[in-house]
Amino acid sequence: MKTERFLPWAVGALALAAAVFAAKAPGKVNGFDVDAFARLPVLEGGRVKPVDSVARNSLLMIRSQQSFRYDGRGVGADEWLLDVLFRPQRADQQPVFVINDPDVLGLLGLRQTADRYFSFAAIAPHLGEVEQQAMAAQRLDPKQRTRFQGAVLNLFERVYLYYRLKNTVQVQGGPPLSAELKAPGAPGADQRRAALVDLGVFRPLPPLAGQRPDAWRSAGEALQQAAAGTVHPGLDPLARLGAAWSSGNPAGFAAATADLRAVSASAHPRALAMARDEIVFNRAQPFYVGMVIYVLALLALFVSWAWRPVLMRNTAFALLVAGAVVHTAGLVYRIILQGRPPVTNLYSSAVFVGWGAVILGVILEAMYRKGFGTAVAAASGFASLIVAHHLAGDGDTMEMMRAVLDSNFWLATHVVTITIGYSGTFLAGAIAIGYTLRKHLASNLDDGTTKALASMTYGVIAFALFFSFLGTVLGGIWADQSWGRFWGWDPKENGALLIVLWNAIILHARWGGFARERGIMAMAIFGNIITSLSWFGVNMLGVGLHSYGFMDKAFWALSAFIGTQLLFIALCLVPRRFWAGGGEAAAGPGPKATSGSRA
Amino acid sequence: MTKGIGRSLLDVLTSLKTTIVCLAALMVLVVACTLAQVNLGTLGAVNQFMRAWIVWWDVPRTDLTLPVFPGGALVGLVLAANLIAVQLSRLERSWKKVGIWIAHAGLILLVLGEFVSAAFQVETRLAIEQGQTVNYVESPREQELALIDTTDPKFDDVYGVPESRLAHGGTVAIPGTPVSLRVSAFYPNAALRNRGPSDPPSGATQGVGTAVAVAPLPPVTRDDDVNTVAALVEPVVGGRSFGTWLVSNALGAPQGFISEGHSYKLAMRPRREYLPFSMTLKKFSHDVYPGTDIPKNFSSLVHIANPSRGEDRDVLIYMNQPLRYLGRTYYQASFGKGDTLSILQVVQNPGWLLPYISCVLVTLGLLIHFGLMLRRSVRKQMKTMQQEAA
């Protein structure tokens, strides 16, 4: 009995310990303290962040991953960025460009290989062609582009980002920064400085004491000022850092990073602290770790159906709680880091929807103790974090808020409540799917669990109706505050309204006795379709005031999701005699009259 | 017999099935309206599906127009009637149901608010350049034919003839002046271009219109498009004609004639409404995040002068922070001319407060209802758990 109580929690604690361990700083790379470089604060995308975030997001955009293997060992994003900045001839050989589209590969004269990663050097001979095709595609409306055109434009954008990164600190193929600093009057130096100003991706030099806090300098601007007589104290260490990296001098590299750090520490100490906090978040990857723990919870639950049910079910629950702790910690950390409510873009809405579903699932499990809450919570937590993971490929997930969205009050009220509404609707759908699968797979069903499932679904739908209604109306009020229309029938508003209407229909159908247990379950699964369309589908329409996050890649994923949901609805609605556990019930007179009573 | 019909009508009206059918119909309309926005623009789609009593379908390749679905207005009306009827006839009046009562009352208010907005909401805009003083708002879509008496250099007397009056045709007497305008043609939307040798004459005998060819077009539906309204008018003073003029918002400068010592100008321009006060734009600011093009903030610092109320003050209008003044609300909407022109969206909606009240009511009602439900469910759960334990 004791093992069944304590072992599960020990497993949960172990998972948490592993999550903390993941946040540990990495060791040195070939004797270079790359970590010290990664922590340096820079300004990019309108906010201060560690250079590590720039490296990770750039590599994520170019390769869809935050690290890769090259020369028989793993290369992290920071090391890669150092090569791109200061040793481009090496970076050009590294396979960082992911290309999936066969037509684009054909254009480049490349074959489809087992790994879909190619180096810049492999693409370079065909750059003119790529640019020409991409420019042709760019003139078209995104919706009218062919798959090839979308893919070639995407490749071009990534190559362009790579090109800009290479020309951030020093002009590629030109003299290194140290030489530029020594000879400001060298032939062509003026043009090179102008090129750096134009192309630089991030601004590495902090504002000095007495300057405006957003007066960060790019390398090009600092060189222009140096030529005019004012030398930024960070410029020389930056030049030494580059020289040390490209010549393989770890001691010089360490000294240069320390000097750069000292410049930040004296000029802008807050930036250093912000960069330090963010790098912890980058390394911990709480949403990725949480995703893994949710999978483990699901696996433990599957095992429980075959072996030691109580022990494994408790273990699954403990793992779910551990996952929820990591997920919550990540969410809270992000809120503090960004100084914003949890939902600011599509990515964070996915993280938050999953979180809401998990927390609700934990509560349901604590109330009913049937293993069902764990199953749906872990599954929806995992699914939404997977979605978030794929949405993160667009770059910085903590980008600055556009003017109209720049309102913490409304983000905190409207966006958060509506997202909780999504969570609830998805959770109800997940429970209904669980109900369907159980009916088909389990041979002996106890009535108590079935009843518990029905009342869980009902309760969660009521919860979802409340939050989606409140969120929708708050959205209307925000709209009234910002452009004078309480309700404009904008696609996103309509999507939210559909969720409200659908949940209202389910509840009224139940109260009126028009839909019984199975009907309610099928309707709850259909709620998944409506919510996914409202959440992502309207972004694909590309009209209206809310279409800030246009995306087309997700179209197939969304279609596949809807297909599976329709399949579940069909499974839910097939007559009882096809159910594994429903054979006897088919002989009965049908649902009892009590289900018609109104709540 | 009639009693029977009334009876069954009442049954339908108080049926929960009607509620569900209405909600489902509303879902269909919302989906259709959303998809139609891709082609029709938001306003066109809303007018076709949500603000209509009946949704009509133009059968392709024929002139037939068939009613295919109840429109949003009809569904909303039935839903509201159904809500009220159910509330009064079926729902028990007990404390257990108090949450439902409050929530439904809030919903009725919400539907009512949407009807009020549809009927009374007027959206105009106010474009103002830095340093400029403006005392009128303009309609974003409707045009008017303005007859401006510019005799006195200190002020202009303006008489506006709305589009709808021009469409009516005939002779329009301009009140307060001896001028009347004979409207000989009106085009709700048209393409204007320089008249080539093969083009038919526009019908104008005076002004720039004589060199212009007019080709009628169907009115636009998309939100950001504006109709090119054109008309042929003949000013007549005391029986004397001043020739036929082509007026259109696509023609630049106003055209003028002189009669009895008065100089008049004719101009087709966005319909204006004059305000009882004047607004001066002191400064428009447009900030971006450093190193990006992402807008951080738009704001207009305006000065309001209203002598009749003795008001003379500065107001900062910015995103999510509109100015509510004398029944109109002024929102920062857009900008132009290298950040020196600010465009404010101006909305007049007597029902603007209804959704706020409704939101509070429904939220409160649902909280009470679901709270009571949860308490019951938890109690039941505890009881079964105790039974299991025992």
GROMACS .gro file of C-alpha atoms in nm, chain A residues 43 45-46 143 203 214 340 366-370 400-407 410 458 462-463 465-466 469-470 473-474 477-478 480-491 494 497-498 501-502 504-505 507-509 511-512 514 530 538 541 543 598-599, chain B residues 16-17 19-20 23-24 26-27 30-31 33-35 37-38 42 46 50-51 90-91 97 100 104 107 110 114 121 123 289-292 294-298 319-322 324 331-332 345 347 352 355-356 359 362-363 366-367 369-370 373 376-378 381 385:
model
  126
   43LEU     CA    1   1.895   4.511  -2.856
   45GLY     CA    2   1.332   4.349  -3.230
   46GLY     CA    3   1.282   4.652  -3.007
  143LYS     CA    4  -0.301   3.334  -5.083
  203ARG     CA    5   2.265   4.626  -3.175
  214ASP     CA    6   1.681   5.284  -2.604
  340ARG     CA    7   0.293   4.115  -1.982
  366ALA     CA    8  -0.851   1.517  -0.774
  367MET     CA    9  -1.233   1.518  -0.765
  368TYR     CA   10  -1.306   1.191  -0.944
  369ARG     CA   11  -0.989   0.979  -0.913
  370LYS     CA   12  -1.059   0.763  -1.217
  400MET     CA   13   0.696   4.374  -2.880
  401MET     CA   14   0.322   4.446  -2.888
  402ARG     CA   15   0.179   4.656  -3.169
  403ALA     CA   16   0.025   4.981  -3.054
  404VAL     CA   17  -0.337   4.863  -3.059
  405LEU     CA   18  -0.248   4.554  -2.854
  406ASP     CA   19  -0.029   4.747  -2.615
  407SER     CA   20  -0.264   4.733  -2.321
  410TRP     CA   21  -0.714   4.420  -2.194
  458TYR     CA   22  -2.120   1.894  -1.856
  462ALA     CA   23  -2.055   2.514  -1.846
  463PHE     CA   24  -1.713   2.645  -1.741
  465LEU     CA   25  -1.939   2.880  -2.184
  466PHE     CA   26  -1.884   3.118  -1.898
  469PHE     CA   27  -1.884   3.444  -2.323
  470LEU     CA   28  -1.707   3.672  -2.080
  473VAL     CA   29  -1.790   4.040  -2.452
  474LEU     CA   30  -1.474   4.180  -2.297
  477ILE     CA   31  -1.566   4.624  -2.491
  478TRP     CA   32  -1.198   4.650  -2.583
  480ASP     CA   33  -1.542   4.974  -2.828
  481GLN     CA   34  -1.257   5.138  -2.639
  482SER     CA   35  -1.009   5.125  -2.922
  483TRP     CA   36  -1.202   5.177  -3.242
  484GLY     CA   37  -1.552   5.259  -3.137
  485ARG     CA   38  -1.733   4.946  -3.236
  486PHE     CA   39  -1.855   4.708  -2.972
  487TRP     CA   40  -1.911   4.442  -3.229
  488GLY     CA   41  -1.773   4.460  -3.584
  489TRP     CA   42  -1.838   4.102  -3.704
  490ASP     CA   43  -1.464   4.068  -3.752
  491PRO     CA   44  -1.360   3.705  -3.826
  494ASN     CA   45  -1.712   3.571  -3.506
  497LEU     CA   46  -1.899   3.395  -3.090
  498LEU     CA   47  -1.928   3.054  -3.257
  501LEU     CA   48  -2.312   2.973  -2.941
  502TRP     CA   49  -2.203   2.612  -2.971
  504ALA     CA   50  -2.490   2.735  -2.539
  505ILE     CA   51  -2.650   2.493  -2.786
  507LEU     CA   52  -2.623   2.309  -2.268
  508HIS     CA   53  -2.972   2.394  -2.393
  509ALA     CA   54  -2.995   2.066  -2.581
  511TRP     CA   55  -3.155   2.090  -2.050
  512GLY     CA   56  -3.428   2.034  -2.305
  514PHE     CA   57  -3.296   1.679  -2.698
  530ILE     CA   58  -1.513   2.494  -3.382
  538VAL     CA   59  -0.963   3.278  -3.902
  541LEU     CA   60  -0.858   3.402  -4.391
  543VAL     CA   61  -0.896   3.960  -4.327
  598ARG     CA   62  -3.331   2.044  -1.665
  599ALA     CA   63  -3.053   2.163  -1.443
  615LEU     CA   64  -3.650   2.539  -2.610
  616LYS     CA   65  -3.626   2.388  -2.957
  618THR     CA   66  -3.388   2.857  -2.893
  619ILE     CA   67  -3.162   2.586  -3.028
  622LEU     CA   68  -2.868   2.956  -3.204
  623ALA     CA   69  -2.783   2.709  -3.481
  625LEU     CA   70  -2.701   3.221  -3.595
  626MET     CA   71  -2.397   2.995  -3.618
  629VAL     CA   72  -2.182   3.385  -3.857
  630VAL     CA   73  -1.985   3.127  -4.057
  632CYS     CA   74  -2.064   3.615  -4.288
  633THR     CA   75  -1.705   3.534  -4.195
  634LEU     CA   76  -1.630   3.351  -4.518
  636GLN     CA   77  -1.577   3.884  -4.587
  637VAL     CA   78  -1.293   3.759  -4.806
  641THR     CA   79  -1.669   4.330  -4.368
  645VAL     CA   80  -2.249   4.217  -4.247
  649MET     CA   81  -2.627   3.992  -4.020
  650ARG     CA   82  -2.815   4.319  -4.065
  689ARG     CA   83  -4.184   2.846  -1.845
  690LEU     CA   84  -3.894   2.926  -1.623
  696LYS     CA   85  -3.302   2.995  -1.107
  699ILE     CA   86  -3.049   3.207  -1.525
  703HIS     CA   87  -3.105   3.591  -1.981
  706LEU     CA   88  -2.865   3.856  -2.313
  709LEU     CA   89  -2.720   4.249  -2.561
  713GLU     CA   90  -2.703   4.527  -3.138
  720GLN     CA   91  -2.485   5.409  -3.491
  722GLU     CA   92  -1.960   5.638  -3.805
  888TYR     CA   93   1.017   5.035  -3.096
  889PRO     CA   94   1.389   5.112  -3.139
  890GLY     CA   95   1.546   4.939  -3.435
  891THR     CA   96   1.213   4.812  -3.574
  893ILE     CA   97   0.668   4.792  -3.506
  894PRO     CA   98   0.444   5.081  -3.399
  895LYS     CA   99   0.458   5.146  -3.029
  896ASN     CA  100   0.204   5.422  -3.001
  897PHE     CA  101  -0.001   5.670  -3.201
  918MET     CA  102  -0.477   5.394  -2.881
  919ASN     CA  103  -0.734   5.242  -2.646
  920GLN     CA  104  -0.792   5.587  -2.498
  921PRO     CA  105  -1.063   5.768  -2.696
  923ARG     CA  106  -1.590   6.090  -2.539
  930TYR     CA  107  -1.070   5.737  -3.164
  931GLN     CA  108  -0.716   5.744  -3.299
  944GLN     CA  109  -1.267   5.768  -3.620
  946VAL     CA  110  -1.868   5.723  -3.358
  951TRP     CA  111  -2.295   5.219  -2.647
  954PRO     CA  112  -2.323   4.594  -2.393
  955TYR     CA  113  -2.137   4.701  -2.082
  958CYS     CA  114  -2.180   4.196  -1.989
  961VAL     CA  115  -2.468   3.783  -1.793
  962THR     CA  116  -2.139   3.728  -1.613
  965LEU     CA  117  -2.371   3.265  -1.507
  966LEU     CA  118  -2.146   3.288  -1.202
  968HIS     CA  119  -2.596   2.969  -1.169
  969PHE     CA  120  -2.284   2.764  -1.228
  972MET     CA  121  -2.459   2.392  -0.976
  975ARG     CA  122  -2.469   2.074  -0.572
  976SER     CA  123  -2.236   1.855  -0.775
  977VAL     CA  124  -1.958   1.868  -0.514
  980GLN     CA  125  -1.970   1.374  -0.510
  984MET     CA  126  -1.736   0.917  -0.171
   0.00000   0.00000   0.00000
